[in-house]
Tab-separated table of C-alpha atoms and ligand atoms in Angstrom:
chain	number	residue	atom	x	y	z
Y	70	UNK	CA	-29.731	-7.024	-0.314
Y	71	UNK	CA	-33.537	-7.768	-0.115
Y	72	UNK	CA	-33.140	-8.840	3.911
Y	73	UNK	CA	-31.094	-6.047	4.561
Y	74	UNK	CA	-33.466	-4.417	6.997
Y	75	UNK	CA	-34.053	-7.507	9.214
Y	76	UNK	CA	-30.639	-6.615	10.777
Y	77	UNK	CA	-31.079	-5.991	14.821
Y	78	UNK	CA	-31.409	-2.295	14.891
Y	79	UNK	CA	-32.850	-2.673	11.258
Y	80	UNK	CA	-35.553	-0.669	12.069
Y	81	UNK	CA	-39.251	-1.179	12.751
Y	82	UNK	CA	-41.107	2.090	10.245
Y	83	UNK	CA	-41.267	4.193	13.880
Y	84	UNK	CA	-43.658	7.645	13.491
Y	85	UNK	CA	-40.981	9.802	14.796
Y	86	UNK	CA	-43.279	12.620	14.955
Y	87	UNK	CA	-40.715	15.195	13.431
Y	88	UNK	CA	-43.566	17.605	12.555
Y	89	UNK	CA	-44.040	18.113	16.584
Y	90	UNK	CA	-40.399	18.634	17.517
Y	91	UNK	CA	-40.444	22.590	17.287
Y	92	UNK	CA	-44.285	22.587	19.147
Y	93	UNK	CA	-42.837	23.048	22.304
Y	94	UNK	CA	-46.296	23.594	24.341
Y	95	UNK	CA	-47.414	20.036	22.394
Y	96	UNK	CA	-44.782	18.021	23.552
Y	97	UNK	CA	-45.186	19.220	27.234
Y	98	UNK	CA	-48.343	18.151	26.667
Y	99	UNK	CA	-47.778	14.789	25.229
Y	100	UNK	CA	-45.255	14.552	28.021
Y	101	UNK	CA	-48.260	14.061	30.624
Y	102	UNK	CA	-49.280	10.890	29.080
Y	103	UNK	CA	-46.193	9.751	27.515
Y	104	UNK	CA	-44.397	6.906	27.817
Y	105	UNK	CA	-41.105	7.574	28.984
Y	106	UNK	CA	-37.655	4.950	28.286
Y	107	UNK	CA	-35.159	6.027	31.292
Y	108	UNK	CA	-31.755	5.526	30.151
Y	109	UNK	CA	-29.198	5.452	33.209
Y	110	UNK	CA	-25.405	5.841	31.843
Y	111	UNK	CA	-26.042	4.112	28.285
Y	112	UNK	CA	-28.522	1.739	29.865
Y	113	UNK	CA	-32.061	1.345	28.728
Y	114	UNK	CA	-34.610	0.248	31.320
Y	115	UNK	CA	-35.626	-3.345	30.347
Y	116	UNK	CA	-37.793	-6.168	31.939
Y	117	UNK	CA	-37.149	-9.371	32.469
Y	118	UNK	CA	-39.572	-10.361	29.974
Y	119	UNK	CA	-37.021	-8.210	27.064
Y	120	UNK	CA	-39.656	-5.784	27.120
Y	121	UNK	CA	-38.532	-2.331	27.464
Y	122	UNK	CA	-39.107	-0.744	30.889
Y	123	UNK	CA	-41.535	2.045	30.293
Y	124	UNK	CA	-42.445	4.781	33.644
Y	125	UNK	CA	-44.442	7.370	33.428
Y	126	UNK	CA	-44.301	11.209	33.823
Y	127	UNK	CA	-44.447	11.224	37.714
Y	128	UNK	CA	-42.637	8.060	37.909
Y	129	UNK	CA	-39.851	9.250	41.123
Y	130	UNK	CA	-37.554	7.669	38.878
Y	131	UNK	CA	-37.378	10.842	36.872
Y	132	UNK	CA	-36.202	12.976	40.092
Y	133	UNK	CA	-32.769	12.749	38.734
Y	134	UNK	CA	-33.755	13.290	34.855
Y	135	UNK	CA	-32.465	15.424	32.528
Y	136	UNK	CA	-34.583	17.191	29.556
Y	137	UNK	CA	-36.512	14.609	27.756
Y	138	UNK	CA	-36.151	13.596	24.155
Y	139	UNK	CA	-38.827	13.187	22.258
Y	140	UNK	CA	-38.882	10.041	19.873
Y	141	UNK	CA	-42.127	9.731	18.164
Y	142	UNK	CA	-44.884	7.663	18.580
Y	143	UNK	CA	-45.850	3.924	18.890
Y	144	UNK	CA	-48.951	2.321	19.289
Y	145	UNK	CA	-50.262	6.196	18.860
Y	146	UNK	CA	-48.664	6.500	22.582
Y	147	UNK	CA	-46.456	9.389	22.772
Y	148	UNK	CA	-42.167	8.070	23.527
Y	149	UNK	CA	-39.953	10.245	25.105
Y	150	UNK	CA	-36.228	8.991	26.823
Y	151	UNK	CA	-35.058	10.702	29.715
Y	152	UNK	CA	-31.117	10.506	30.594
Y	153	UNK	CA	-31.086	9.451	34.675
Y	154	UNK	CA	-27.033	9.152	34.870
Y	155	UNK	CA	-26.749	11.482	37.812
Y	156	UNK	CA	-28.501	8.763	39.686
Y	157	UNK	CA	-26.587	6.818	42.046
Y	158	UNK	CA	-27.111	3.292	42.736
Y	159	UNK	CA	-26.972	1.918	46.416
Y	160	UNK	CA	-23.361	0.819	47.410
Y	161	UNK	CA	-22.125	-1.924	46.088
Y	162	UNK	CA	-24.571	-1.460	42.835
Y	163	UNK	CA	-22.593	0.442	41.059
Y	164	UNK	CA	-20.092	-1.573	40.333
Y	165	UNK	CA	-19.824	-1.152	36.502
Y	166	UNK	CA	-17.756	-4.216	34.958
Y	167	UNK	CA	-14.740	-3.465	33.011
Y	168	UNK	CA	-14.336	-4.761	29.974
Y	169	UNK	CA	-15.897	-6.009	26.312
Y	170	UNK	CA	-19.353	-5.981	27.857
Y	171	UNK	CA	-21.083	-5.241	30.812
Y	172	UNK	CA	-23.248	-7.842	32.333
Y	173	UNK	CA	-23.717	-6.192	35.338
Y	174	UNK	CA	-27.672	-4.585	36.135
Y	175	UNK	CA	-28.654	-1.706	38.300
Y	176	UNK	CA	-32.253	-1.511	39.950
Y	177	UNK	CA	-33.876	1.037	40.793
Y	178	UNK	CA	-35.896	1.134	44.255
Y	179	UNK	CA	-38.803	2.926	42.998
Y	180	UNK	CA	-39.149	0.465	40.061
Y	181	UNK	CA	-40.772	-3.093	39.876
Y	182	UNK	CA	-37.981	-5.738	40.684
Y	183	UNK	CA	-38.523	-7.395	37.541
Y	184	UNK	CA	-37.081	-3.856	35.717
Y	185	UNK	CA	-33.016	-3.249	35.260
Y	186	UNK	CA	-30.769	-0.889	33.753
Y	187	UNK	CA	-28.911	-3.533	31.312
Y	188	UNK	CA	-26.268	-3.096	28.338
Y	189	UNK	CA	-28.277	-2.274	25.362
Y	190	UNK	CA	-25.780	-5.021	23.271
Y	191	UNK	CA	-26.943	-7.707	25.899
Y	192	UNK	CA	-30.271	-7.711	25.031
Y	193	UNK	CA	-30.547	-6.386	21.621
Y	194	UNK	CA	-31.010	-9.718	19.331
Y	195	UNK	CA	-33.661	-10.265	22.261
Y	196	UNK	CA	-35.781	-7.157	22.100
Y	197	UNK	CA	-38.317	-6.558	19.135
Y	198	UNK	CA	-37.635	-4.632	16.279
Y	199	UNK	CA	-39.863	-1.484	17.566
Y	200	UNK	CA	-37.820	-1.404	20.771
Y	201	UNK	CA	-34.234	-2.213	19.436
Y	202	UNK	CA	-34.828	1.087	17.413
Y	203	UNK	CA	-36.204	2.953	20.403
Y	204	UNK	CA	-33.550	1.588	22.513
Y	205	UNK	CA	-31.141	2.298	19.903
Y	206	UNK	CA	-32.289	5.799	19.230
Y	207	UNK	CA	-32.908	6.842	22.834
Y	208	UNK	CA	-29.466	5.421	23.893
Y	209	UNK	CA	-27.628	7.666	20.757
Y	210	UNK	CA	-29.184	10.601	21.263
Y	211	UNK	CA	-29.025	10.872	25.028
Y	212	UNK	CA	-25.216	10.207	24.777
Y	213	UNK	CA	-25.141	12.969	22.230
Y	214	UNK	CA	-26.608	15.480	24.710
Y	215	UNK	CA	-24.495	14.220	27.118
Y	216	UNK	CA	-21.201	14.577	25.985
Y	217	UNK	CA	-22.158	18.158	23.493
Y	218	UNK	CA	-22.970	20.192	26.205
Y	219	UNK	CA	-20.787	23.353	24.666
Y	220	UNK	CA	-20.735	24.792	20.939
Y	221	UNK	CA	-18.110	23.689	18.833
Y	222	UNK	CA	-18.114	27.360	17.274
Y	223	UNK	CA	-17.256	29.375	20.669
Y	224	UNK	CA	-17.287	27.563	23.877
Y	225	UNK	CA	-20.321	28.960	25.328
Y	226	UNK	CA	-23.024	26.018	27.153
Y	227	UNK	CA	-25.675	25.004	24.488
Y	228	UNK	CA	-29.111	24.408	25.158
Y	229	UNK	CA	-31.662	20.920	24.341
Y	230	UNK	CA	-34.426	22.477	21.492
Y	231	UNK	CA	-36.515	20.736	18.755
Y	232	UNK	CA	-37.386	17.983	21.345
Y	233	UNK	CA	-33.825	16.765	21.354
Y	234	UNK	CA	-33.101	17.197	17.769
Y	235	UNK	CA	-30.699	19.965	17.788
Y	236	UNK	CA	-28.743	21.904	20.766
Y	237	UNK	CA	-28.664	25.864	20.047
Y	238	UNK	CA	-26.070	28.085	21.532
Y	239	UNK	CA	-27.768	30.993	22.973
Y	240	UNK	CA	-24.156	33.048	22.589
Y	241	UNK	CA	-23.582	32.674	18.727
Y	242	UNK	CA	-26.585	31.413	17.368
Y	243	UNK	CA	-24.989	28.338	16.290
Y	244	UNK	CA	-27.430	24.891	15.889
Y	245	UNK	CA	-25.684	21.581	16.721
Y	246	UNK	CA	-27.320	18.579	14.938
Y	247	UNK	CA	-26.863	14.976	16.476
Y	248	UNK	CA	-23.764	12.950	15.329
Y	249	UNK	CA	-23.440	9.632	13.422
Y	250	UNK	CA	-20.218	8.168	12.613
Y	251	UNK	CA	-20.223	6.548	9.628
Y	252	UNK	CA	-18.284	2.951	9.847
Y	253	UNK	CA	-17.532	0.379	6.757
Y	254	UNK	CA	-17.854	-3.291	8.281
Y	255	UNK	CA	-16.553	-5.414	5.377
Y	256	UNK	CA	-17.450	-9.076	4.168
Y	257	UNK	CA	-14.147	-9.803	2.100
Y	258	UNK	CA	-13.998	-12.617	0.412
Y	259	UNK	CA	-11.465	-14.806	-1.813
Y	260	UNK	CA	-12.862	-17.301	-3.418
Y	261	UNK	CA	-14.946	-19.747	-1.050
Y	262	UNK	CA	-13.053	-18.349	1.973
Y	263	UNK	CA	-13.946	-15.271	3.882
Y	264	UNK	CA	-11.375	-13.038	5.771
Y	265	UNK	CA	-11.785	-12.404	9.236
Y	266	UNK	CA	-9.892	-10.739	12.198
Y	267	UNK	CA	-9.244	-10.001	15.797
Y	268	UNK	CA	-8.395	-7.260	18.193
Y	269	UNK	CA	-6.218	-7.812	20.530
Y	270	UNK	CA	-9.286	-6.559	23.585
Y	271	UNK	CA	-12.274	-8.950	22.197
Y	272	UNK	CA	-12.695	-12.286	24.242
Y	273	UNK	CA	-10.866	-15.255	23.402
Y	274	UNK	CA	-10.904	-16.733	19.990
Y	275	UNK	CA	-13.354	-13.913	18.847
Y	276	UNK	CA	-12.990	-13.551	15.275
Y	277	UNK	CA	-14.671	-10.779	13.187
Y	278	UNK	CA	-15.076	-9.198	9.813
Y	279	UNK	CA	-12.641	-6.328	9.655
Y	280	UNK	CA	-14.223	-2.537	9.733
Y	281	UNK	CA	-12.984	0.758	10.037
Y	282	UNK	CA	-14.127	4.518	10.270
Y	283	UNK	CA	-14.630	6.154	6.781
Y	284	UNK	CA	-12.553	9.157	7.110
Y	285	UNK	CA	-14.080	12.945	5.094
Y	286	UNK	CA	-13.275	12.804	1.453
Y	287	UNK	CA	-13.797	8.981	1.497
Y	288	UNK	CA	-16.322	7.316	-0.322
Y	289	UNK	CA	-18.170	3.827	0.931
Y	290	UNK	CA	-15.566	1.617	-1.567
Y	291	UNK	CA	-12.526	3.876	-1.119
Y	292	UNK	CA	-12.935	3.216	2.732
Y	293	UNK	CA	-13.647	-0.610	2.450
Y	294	UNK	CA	-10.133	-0.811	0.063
Y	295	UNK	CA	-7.938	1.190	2.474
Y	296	UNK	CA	-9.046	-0.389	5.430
Y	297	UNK	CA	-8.055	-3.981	4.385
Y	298	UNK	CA	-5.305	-3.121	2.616
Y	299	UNK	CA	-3.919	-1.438	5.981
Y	300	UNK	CA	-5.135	-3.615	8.292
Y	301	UNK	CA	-4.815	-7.265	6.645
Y	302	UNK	CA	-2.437	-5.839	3.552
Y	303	UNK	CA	-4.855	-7.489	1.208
Y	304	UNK	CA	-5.761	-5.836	-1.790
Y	305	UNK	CA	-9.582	-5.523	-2.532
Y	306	UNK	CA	-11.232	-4.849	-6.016
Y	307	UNK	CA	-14.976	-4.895	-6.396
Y	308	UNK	CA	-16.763	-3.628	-3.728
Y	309	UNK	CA	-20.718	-3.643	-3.153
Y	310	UNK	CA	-22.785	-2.120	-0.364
Y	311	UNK	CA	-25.521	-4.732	1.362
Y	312	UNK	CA	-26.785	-3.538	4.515
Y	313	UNK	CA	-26.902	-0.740	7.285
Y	314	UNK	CA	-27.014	-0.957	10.937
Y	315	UNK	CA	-27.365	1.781	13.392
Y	316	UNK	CA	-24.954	1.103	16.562
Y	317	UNK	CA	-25.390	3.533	19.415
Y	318	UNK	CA	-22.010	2.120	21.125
Y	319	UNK	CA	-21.478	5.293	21.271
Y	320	UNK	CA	-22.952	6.579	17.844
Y	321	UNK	CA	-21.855	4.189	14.786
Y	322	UNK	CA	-23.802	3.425	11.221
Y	323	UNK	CA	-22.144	0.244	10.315
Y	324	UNK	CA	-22.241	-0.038	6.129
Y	325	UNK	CA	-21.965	-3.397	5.432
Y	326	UNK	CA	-20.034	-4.098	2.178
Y	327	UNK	CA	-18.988	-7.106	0.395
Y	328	UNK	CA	-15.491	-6.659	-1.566
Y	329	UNK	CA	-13.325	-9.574	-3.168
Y	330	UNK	CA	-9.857	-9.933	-3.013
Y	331	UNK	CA	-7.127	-9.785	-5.564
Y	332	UNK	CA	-4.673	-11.619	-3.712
Y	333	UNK	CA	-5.153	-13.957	-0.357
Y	334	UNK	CA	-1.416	-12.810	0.844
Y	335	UNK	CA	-2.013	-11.701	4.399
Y	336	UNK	CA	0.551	-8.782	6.263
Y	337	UNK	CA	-1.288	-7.864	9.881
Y	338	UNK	CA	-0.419	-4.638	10.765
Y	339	UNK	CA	-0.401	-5.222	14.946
Y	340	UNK	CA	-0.857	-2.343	16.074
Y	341	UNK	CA	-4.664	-2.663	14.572
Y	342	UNK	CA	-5.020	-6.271	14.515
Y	343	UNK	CA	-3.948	-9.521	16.539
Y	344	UNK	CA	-4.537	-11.947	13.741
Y	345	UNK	CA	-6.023	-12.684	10.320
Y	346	UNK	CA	-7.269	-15.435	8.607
Y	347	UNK	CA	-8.892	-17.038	5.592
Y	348	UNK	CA	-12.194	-19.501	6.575
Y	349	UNK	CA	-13.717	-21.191	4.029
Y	350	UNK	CA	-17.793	-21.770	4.062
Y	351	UNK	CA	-17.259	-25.147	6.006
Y	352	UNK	CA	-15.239	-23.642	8.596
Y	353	UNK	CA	-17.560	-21.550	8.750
Y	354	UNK	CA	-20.687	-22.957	9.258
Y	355	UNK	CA	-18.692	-24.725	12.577
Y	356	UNK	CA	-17.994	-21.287	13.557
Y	357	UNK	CA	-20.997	-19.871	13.673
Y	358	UNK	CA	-22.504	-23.079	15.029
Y	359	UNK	CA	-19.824	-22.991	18.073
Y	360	UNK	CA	-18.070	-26.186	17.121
Y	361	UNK	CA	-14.990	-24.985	15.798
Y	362	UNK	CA	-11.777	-25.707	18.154
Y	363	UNK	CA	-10.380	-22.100	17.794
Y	364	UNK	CA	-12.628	-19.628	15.815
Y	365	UNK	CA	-15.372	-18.125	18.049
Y	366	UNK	CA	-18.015	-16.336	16.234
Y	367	UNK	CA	-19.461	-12.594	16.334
Y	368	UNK	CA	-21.707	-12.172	18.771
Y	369	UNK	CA	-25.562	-12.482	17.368
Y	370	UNK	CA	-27.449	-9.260	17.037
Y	371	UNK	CA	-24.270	-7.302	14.911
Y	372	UNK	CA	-23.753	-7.259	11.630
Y	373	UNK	CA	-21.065	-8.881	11.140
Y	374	UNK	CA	-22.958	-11.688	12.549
Y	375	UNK	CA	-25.840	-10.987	10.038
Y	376	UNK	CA	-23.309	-10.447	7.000
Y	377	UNK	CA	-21.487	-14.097	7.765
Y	378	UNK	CA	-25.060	-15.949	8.140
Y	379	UNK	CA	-26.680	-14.465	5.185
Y	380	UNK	CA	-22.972	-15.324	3.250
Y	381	UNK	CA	-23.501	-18.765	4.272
Y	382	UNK	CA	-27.183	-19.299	3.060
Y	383	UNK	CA	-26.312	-18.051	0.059
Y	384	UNK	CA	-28.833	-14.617	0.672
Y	385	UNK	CA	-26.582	-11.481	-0.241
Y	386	UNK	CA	-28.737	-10.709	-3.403
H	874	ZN	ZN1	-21.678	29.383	20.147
């Protein structure tokens, strides 16, 4: 797919600097004049302007920091993201809403007003391409650190090297590499109709392209086949692959695949799905436009989103 990489997320040719990551006397050094993305429980510092919110090494924001992570370079600036969750907001700011998405902010007191800690998914079809994949990368790898404290191979408490590219257990030797899940998101279609779904948690008249986890021993197609067939009971033949996102919700790369169907007999299987249809293009287009009475569309900035609007102008090639 020639657009593939103008997906949010898509990625914006960042130096990552991996040459640097084992020079740990460098990056302490780069540190000093860095500029640093705090990231406070999965939430990237932005402005209101949908800039990122950058501080700086002696910013009293970073009182509460955790080792940094090093993420390259931009604008020949050194990046690093620093994980700040063991801050605590003033009373009444913490608050974290329940739900699908959470549109609530934290400020910080030692930070302009115009800076807030705000879901990354809020934001991201506002942000530019260079800091979607900072935000995006900062967000992943923090959460990574955060929830791999111990190795896998005996138990013992690991330790942040390579700048944040790897944990080491001192104990066993053992090097822990950061985790990506890989996820088929599929664009199924049957003729001039496309098949969408729900889950039972999304908002209200929500609709989706059906996806899935592609389990070990699976390949790309193989995942895209079983998932439909077991979610939707619709048998899929051809299957193509069109376009990668990264999605740090917690550590995702959505594949996007189109497949066509062999037959347009639907049998939900509810424990995985609320409901499944078939939309044809015209439906469609009052989907995604917000003028259909039931359907409501993905929200803009995933790929499903992408996958459905590119379907629709006729761009999957
Ligand atoms: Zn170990």
């Amino acid at each position: 797919m020639r657009h593939a990489e103008t997906v949010t997320f898509g990625g914006s040719g960042l130096d990552r600097g991996a040459a640097f990551r084992g020079d740990q006397a460098r990056l302490e050094v780069f540190f000093q004049t860095a500029r640093i993305l705090p990231v406070w429980r999965g939430k990237p510092l932005v402005q209101d302007d949908m800039r990122l919110g950058w501080v700086s090494s002696s910013s009293a924001v970073l009182a509460h920091a955790g080792p940094a992570v090093f993420l390259g370079f931009d604008a020949e600036d050194p990046i690093f993201a620093c994980d700040i969750s063991d801050w605590s907001p003033e009373a009444g700011a913490e608050a974290v809403e329940q739900g699908f998405l959470d549109t609530s902010v934290q400020r910080h007191p030692a930070l302009e007003p115009e800076m807030a800690f705000v879901e990354l998914r809020s934001v991201m079809a506002a942000l530019s391409p260079r800091d979607a994949e900072l935000a995006a990368t900062g967000k992943a790898i923090l959460q990574w650190h955060r929830s791999h404290g111990f190795c896998s191979a005996c138990g013992a408490a690991t330790m942040m090297t390579e700048g944040g590219w790897q944990r080491r257990c001192p104990a066993c030797g053992t090097s822990h590499f950061p985790r990506t899940d890989p996820v088929v998101i599929m664009l199924v279609t049957h003729g001039n109709r496309v098949l969408l779904g729900r889950n039972s948690v999304w908002p209200e008249g929500m609709f989706s392209l059906l996806a899935g986890f592609i389990e070990p021993g699976e390949t790309l197609e193989a995942a895209v086949r079983r998932e439909v067939q077991e979610e939707a009971g619709v048998p899929v033949g051809a299957v193509r692959y069109l376009a990668s996102q990264p999605w740090p919700f917690p550590a995702s790369l959505m594949f996007g695949c189109a497949g066509e169907a062999l037959d347009d007999q639907i049998t939900i299987d509810r424990n995985e799905l609320e409901d499944a249809c078939w939309v044809t293009r015209e439906e469609m287009v009052a989907v995604m436009a917000g003028r259909h009475p039931r359907i409501r569309p993905a929200r803009r900035g995933a790929i499903a989103h992408f996958l459905i609007a590119n379907w629709l102008a006729d761009r999957l090639d």
